[in-house]
Amino acid sequence: MFGIICQDSIETVGHSLFNNFRLALKNYLGVSEFIEINSVQDLHKIDTLFIVDEHYAAHAAVWKQDNFINELNSKNILTVVFNFERIHSASFPWNIDHQNKLQTIKRLVQFVSDVDDARYYLKSFVNKQYLSRDTVLVPQNNNKQDKIVFIGQVNNYYPTRQRIISELKQTGMPFDIIVTDRKLQYKEFLNTLNSYRYIFNPLGTGKFLNLRFYEALKLGCIPIQQITEDMANWYGELTKCVYFTSVDQIKFDVLQKFQYNDSNYYLEDYFDRIEMQSFIS
């Protein structure tokens, strides 16, 4: 039996990331529902546990307890973790503490997001923040503004992002900055994203492509994606966007010549590609 730790109410978390994984796992595994794991008392019902983001506070409050981990180990429960945070050298100092605790689980499979973490743990692929085939966003806006937009968080946890946004603003390109601080309803966020042709997506706290990248593609937008040179080998989907390592590589006249490619990336296909069934058999 499959259990899950995934508090994925979009109204609560403000995004579809967790729900995407729930939907895709259900499709991939051919199950109608998971057993919701809210405490150690629920573990007697399952033999496999999925944790969708071990760092999310409400999830960590469940799994990061000695009695919970002891029960996982005593029952020999396979624990499959989908990670969305940089672990080592992270902006959040508690991330390594989470990881150290997680690694006390005996039967652990962890899919990490950050390319440096993937190399550290000798992974051959990284976790991807794709949409599910069943994810519903909003209807595509075919009358987009011919401008660049950044929409998201900008605070002291993202010093590089702050600098990159400032550098692009100084170029004089048509560029709107919308700092959300997670206050927009998800539908408002999507409708705003959907109204621009170009989505500026500087890196946040790690080396990975975030959900916004795939939302933008699904909505018919062109991501302008910051990468580091060592990210390119991990992300074939970069061919579907304009990517850069420094702002001076971005030219608006070149952007306007870039042809949008109708591209759908789905978690169900990703699970097939990495042969996830082999990890949980």
Coordinates of C-alpha atoms in Angstrom, one line a residue:
M1 CA 0.0 0.0 0.0
F2 CA 1.2 3.5 -0.8
G3 CA 1.2 6.3 1.7
I4 CA 1.9 10.0 1.0
I5 CA 3.0 13.1 2.9
C6 CA 1.8 15.8 0.6
Q7 CA -0.3 18.7 1.8
D8 CA -1.1 20.0 -1.6
S9 CA -4.0 22.3 -1.3
I10 CA -3.3 25.0 -3.8
E11 CA -5.1 27.6 -1.7
T12 CA -2.8 26.7 1.2
V13 CA 0.6 26.4 -0.5
G14 CA 0.0 28.9 -3.3
H15 CA 1.2 26.7 -6.1
S16 CA 0.5 23.5 -8.0
L17 CA 3.9 21.8 -7.4
F18 CA 2.9 19.3 -4.8
N19 CA -0.5 18.6 -6.5
N20 CA 1.3 17.9 -9.8
F21 CA 3.3 15.1 -8.1
R22 CA 0.2 13.6 -6.4
L23 CA -1.6 13.6 -9.7
A24 CA 1.3 12.1 -11.7
L25 CA 2.1 9.5 -9.1
K26 CA -1.5 8.3 -9.2
N27 CA -1.4 8.1 -13.0
Y28 CA 1.9 6.4 -13.1
L29 CA 1.2 3.9 -10.3
G30 CA -2.4 3.3 -11.4
V31 CA -3.9 4.0 -8.0
S32 CA -7.0 6.0 -7.3
E33 CA -6.0 7.3 -3.9
F34 CA -3.1 7.3 -1.4
I35 CA -3.2 6.7 2.3
E36 CA -2.6 10.1 3.9
I37 CA 0.2 10.0 6.4
N38 CA -0.3 12.6 9.1
S39 CA 1.4 10.9 12.1
V40 CA 3.3 7.8 13.1
Q41 CA 0.0 6.0 13.8
D42 CA -0.8 5.9 10.1
L43 CA 2.3 3.9 9.2
H44 CA 0.8 0.5 10.0
K45 CA -1.3 0.7 6.8
I46 CA 1.5 1.1 4.2
D47 CA 4.7 -0.5 2.9
T48 CA 5.9 2.5 0.7
L49 CA 5.8 6.1 1.7
F50 CA 6.2 9.1 -0.7
I51 CA 7.3 12.4 0.7
V52 CA 6.7 15.3 -1.7
D53 CA 9.2 17.9 -0.5
E54 CA 10.8 16.9 2.7
H55 CA 11.7 20.5 3.5
Y56 CA 8.2 21.9 3.5
A57 CA 7.5 22.8 7.2
A58 CA 4.2 20.9 7.4
H59 CA 5.8 17.8 5.9
A60 CA 8.9 18.0 8.1
A61 CA 6.6 18.3 11.1
V62 CA 5.4 14.8 10.3
W63 CA 8.4 12.8 9.2
K64 CA 11.2 14.5 11.1
Q65 CA 10.4 12.8 14.4
D66 CA 12.5 10.1 16.0
N67 CA 9.5 7.9 16.7
F68 CA 8.3 8.3 13.1
I69 CA 11.7 7.3 11.6
N70 CA 12.1 4.5 14.1
E71 CA 8.7 3.1 12.9
L72 CA 9.7 3.4 9.3
N73 CA 12.8 1.5 10.1
S74 CA 11.2 -1.2 12.3
K75 CA 8.6 -1.9 9.6
N76 CA 11.1 -1.7 6.8
I77 CA 9.0 0.8 4.9
L78 CA 10.5 2.1 1.6
T79 CA 10.6 5.9 1.7
V80 CA 10.7 7.8 -1.6
V81 CA 11.5 11.5 -1.3
F82 CA 11.1 14.1 -4.0
N83 CA 13.4 17.0 -3.1
F84 CA 13.0 20.6 -4.3
E85 CA 15.7 22.4 -2.3
R86 CA 19.5 22.7 -2.6
I87 CA 20.9 20.6 0.3
H88 CA 24.6 21.4 0.5
S89 CA 25.9 25.0 0.6
A90 CA 22.3 26.1 0.8
S91 CA 20.9 29.5 1.6
F92 CA 18.9 27.9 4.4
P93 CA 21.3 26.5 7.0
W94 CA 18.7 24.0 8.3
N95 CA 18.7 22.1 5.0
I96 CA 21.7 20.0 5.9
D97 CA 20.1 19.2 9.3
H98 CA 17.0 17.9 7.4
Q99 CA 19.2 15.9 5.2
N100 CA 21.2 14.3 8.0
K101 CA 18.0 13.3 9.7
L102 CA 16.5 12.0 6.5
Q103 CA 19.5 9.7 6.0
T104 CA 18.8 7.9 9.2
I105 CA 15.9 6.2 7.2
K106 CA 17.2 2.8 6.3
R107 CA 15.2 2.2 3.0
L108 CA 15.5 5.7 1.4
V109 CA 15.3 6.7 -2.2
Q110 CA 15.7 10.4 -2.7
F111 CA 15.4 12.3 -6.0
V112 CA 17.4 15.5 -5.6
S113 CA 16.9 18.7 -7.6
D114 CA 20.1 20.7 -7.4
V115 CA 22.8 19.7 -10.0
D116 CA 25.6 20.0 -7.4
D117 CA 23.7 17.8 -5.0
A118 CA 23.1 15.3 -7.8
R119 CA 26.8 15.1 -8.4
Y120 CA 27.5 14.9 -4.7
Y121 CA 25.2 11.9 -4.4
L122 CA 26.3 10.3 -7.7
K123 CA 22.9 10.7 -9.3
S124 CA 22.5 10.3 -13.0
F125 CA 19.4 12.6 -13.2
V126 CA 17.8 15.4 -11.3
N127 CA 14.3 15.7 -10.0
K128 CA 12.2 17.8 -12.4
Q129 CA 9.3 20.2 -11.5
Y130 CA 7.2 19.2 -14.5
L131 CA 3.4 19.5 -14.6
S132 CA 1.2 16.4 -14.5
R133 CA -0.9 15.5 -17.6
D134 CA -3.9 16.2 -15.4
T135 CA -2.7 19.6 -14.2
V136 CA -5.1 22.4 -15.2
L137 CA -3.7 25.9 -15.4
V138 CA -5.6 28.7 -17.1
P139 CA -6.5 29.1 -20.8
Q140 CA -3.6 30.3 -22.9
N141 CA -3.7 34.1 -23.5
N142 CA -3.0 34.7 -27.2
N143 CA -2.7 38.5 -26.8
K144 CA 0.4 38.7 -24.7
Q145 CA 2.3 41.9 -24.0
D146 CA 5.6 42.1 -26.0
K147 CA 7.5 42.7 -22.7
I148 CA 9.6 40.8 -20.2
V149 CA 8.3 40.2 -16.7
F150 CA 9.7 38.8 -13.5
I151 CA 7.1 37.6 -11.1
G152 CA 8.0 36.0 -7.9
Q153 CA 9.9 36.5 -4.6
V154 CA 12.8 38.9 -4.2
N155 CA 14.2 39.0 -0.6
N156 CA 17.5 38.5 1.3
Y157 CA 17.4 34.8 0.7
Y158 CA 17.9 35.5 -3.1
P159 CA 20.8 37.9 -3.3
T160 CA 21.9 36.7 -6.8
R161 CA 18.3 37.0 -8.0
Q162 CA 18.2 40.6 -6.8
R163 CA 21.4 41.5 -8.6
I164 CA 20.4 39.9 -11.9
I165 CA 17.0 41.6 -11.9
S166 CA 18.7 44.9 -11.2
E167 CA 21.1 44.3 -14.1
L168 CA 18.3 43.6 -16.5
K169 CA 16.4 46.7 -15.4
Q170 CA 19.4 48.8 -16.2
T171 CA 19.5 47.7 -19.8
G172 CA 16.4 49.7 -20.6
M173 CA 14.5 46.7 -22.1
P174 CA 10.7 46.7 -21.6
F175 CA 10.7 44.9 -18.3
D176 CA 8.2 44.7 -15.5
I177 CA 9.0 43.5 -12.0
I178 CA 6.2 42.1 -9.9
V179 CA 7.2 41.0 -6.4
T180 CA 4.6 38.7 -5.1
D181 CA 5.9 37.7 -1.6
R182 CA 3.6 34.7 -2.1
K183 CA 0.5 37.0 -1.7
L184 CA -1.1 36.4 -5.1
Q185 CA -3.7 33.7 -5.4
Y186 CA -2.4 31.0 -7.7
K187 CA -4.9 31.9 -10.5
E188 CA -3.9 35.5 -10.3
F189 CA -0.3 34.5 -10.6
L190 CA -1.0 32.4 -13.6
N191 CA -3.1 35.0 -15.4
T192 CA -0.3 37.6 -14.9
L193 CA 2.3 35.2 -16.1
N194 CA 0.1 34.4 -19.1
S195 CA -0.2 38.0 -20.1
Y196 CA 3.5 38.4 -21.0
R197 CA 5.4 37.0 -23.9
Y198 CA 8.8 36.7 -22.1
I199 CA 9.2 35.3 -18.5
F200 CA 12.5 36.3 -16.8
N201 CA 13.5 33.5 -14.6
P202 CA 16.8 34.1 -12.7
L203 CA 18.0 31.3 -10.4
G204 CA 16.8 31.3 -6.8
T205 CA 18.5 29.3 -4.1
G206 CA 19.8 26.4 -6.2
K207 CA 20.9 25.2 -9.6
F208 CA 17.7 23.8 -11.0
L209 CA 14.7 24.8 -13.2
N210 CA 11.7 25.7 -11.1
L211 CA 8.0 25.2 -11.6
R212 CA 7.6 28.7 -13.2
F213 CA 9.7 27.6 -16.1
Y214 CA 7.3 24.8 -17.0
E215 CA 4.2 26.9 -16.3
A216 CA 5.5 29.5 -18.7
L217 CA 6.0 26.9 -21.5
K218 CA 2.6 25.4 -20.9
L219 CA 1.0 28.9 -21.2
G220 CA 2.8 29.7 -24.5
C221 CA 5.4 32.1 -23.0
I222 CA 9.1 32.1 -23.7
P223 CA 11.3 31.7 -20.6
I224 CA 14.4 33.7 -20.3
Q225 CA 16.2 31.3 -18.0
Q226 CA 19.4 31.9 -16.1
I227 CA 21.6 28.9 -15.9
T228 CA 25.1 28.0 -14.8
E229 CA 27.3 26.4 -17.4
D230 CA 27.1 23.0 -15.6
M231 CA 23.3 22.9 -15.7
A232 CA 23.1 22.5 -19.5
N233 CA 23.9 18.8 -19.5
W234 CA 21.0 18.1 -17.1
Y235 CA 18.3 20.0 -18.9
G236 CA 17.5 19.1 -22.6
E237 CA 14.5 21.4 -22.3
L238 CA 16.7 24.5 -22.4
T239 CA 16.4 24.3 -26.2
K240 CA 12.8 25.5 -25.7
C241 CA 13.8 28.8 -24.1
V242 CA 16.3 31.6 -24.3
Y243 CA 18.9 31.0 -21.6
F244 CA 21.8 33.0 -20.3
T245 CA 24.7 33.0 -17.9
S246 CA 25.1 36.7 -17.8
V247 CA 22.6 39.5 -18.5
D248 CA 24.7 41.1 -21.3
Q249 CA 23.8 38.0 -23.4
I250 CA 20.2 39.0 -23.5
K251 CA 19.2 41.1 -26.5
F252 CA 15.6 42.2 -27.0
D253 CA 15.8 42.1 -30.8
V254 CA 17.1 38.6 -30.6
L255 CA 14.3 37.6 -28.2
Q256 CA 11.7 38.8 -30.7
K257 CA 13.1 36.4 -33.3
F258 CA 12.9 33.4 -31.0
Q259 CA 10.2 31.0 -32.1
Y260 CA 8.0 29.6 -29.4
N261 CA 7.9 25.8 -29.5
D262 CA 4.8 24.2 -28.3
S263 CA 6.3 22.0 -25.6
N264 CA 4.7 19.8 -23.0
Y265 CA 6.8 18.2 -20.3
Y266 CA 4.9 15.9 -18.0
L267 CA 5.9 14.1 -14.8
E268 CA 4.3 10.9 -15.9
D269 CA 6.8 10.8 -18.8
Y270 CA 9.6 11.7 -16.5
F271 CA 8.7 8.8 -14.2
D272 CA 8.8 6.5 -17.3
R273 CA 12.1 7.9 -18.4
I274 CA 13.9 7.4 -15.1
E275 CA 12.2 4.0 -14.7
M276 CA 10.9 4.9 -11.3
Q277 CA 9.2 1.6 -10.9
S278 CA 12.6 0.0 -10.6
F279 CA 13.2 2.2 -7.5
I280 CA 10.0 1.1 -5.7
S281 CA 9.8 -2.6 -6.7

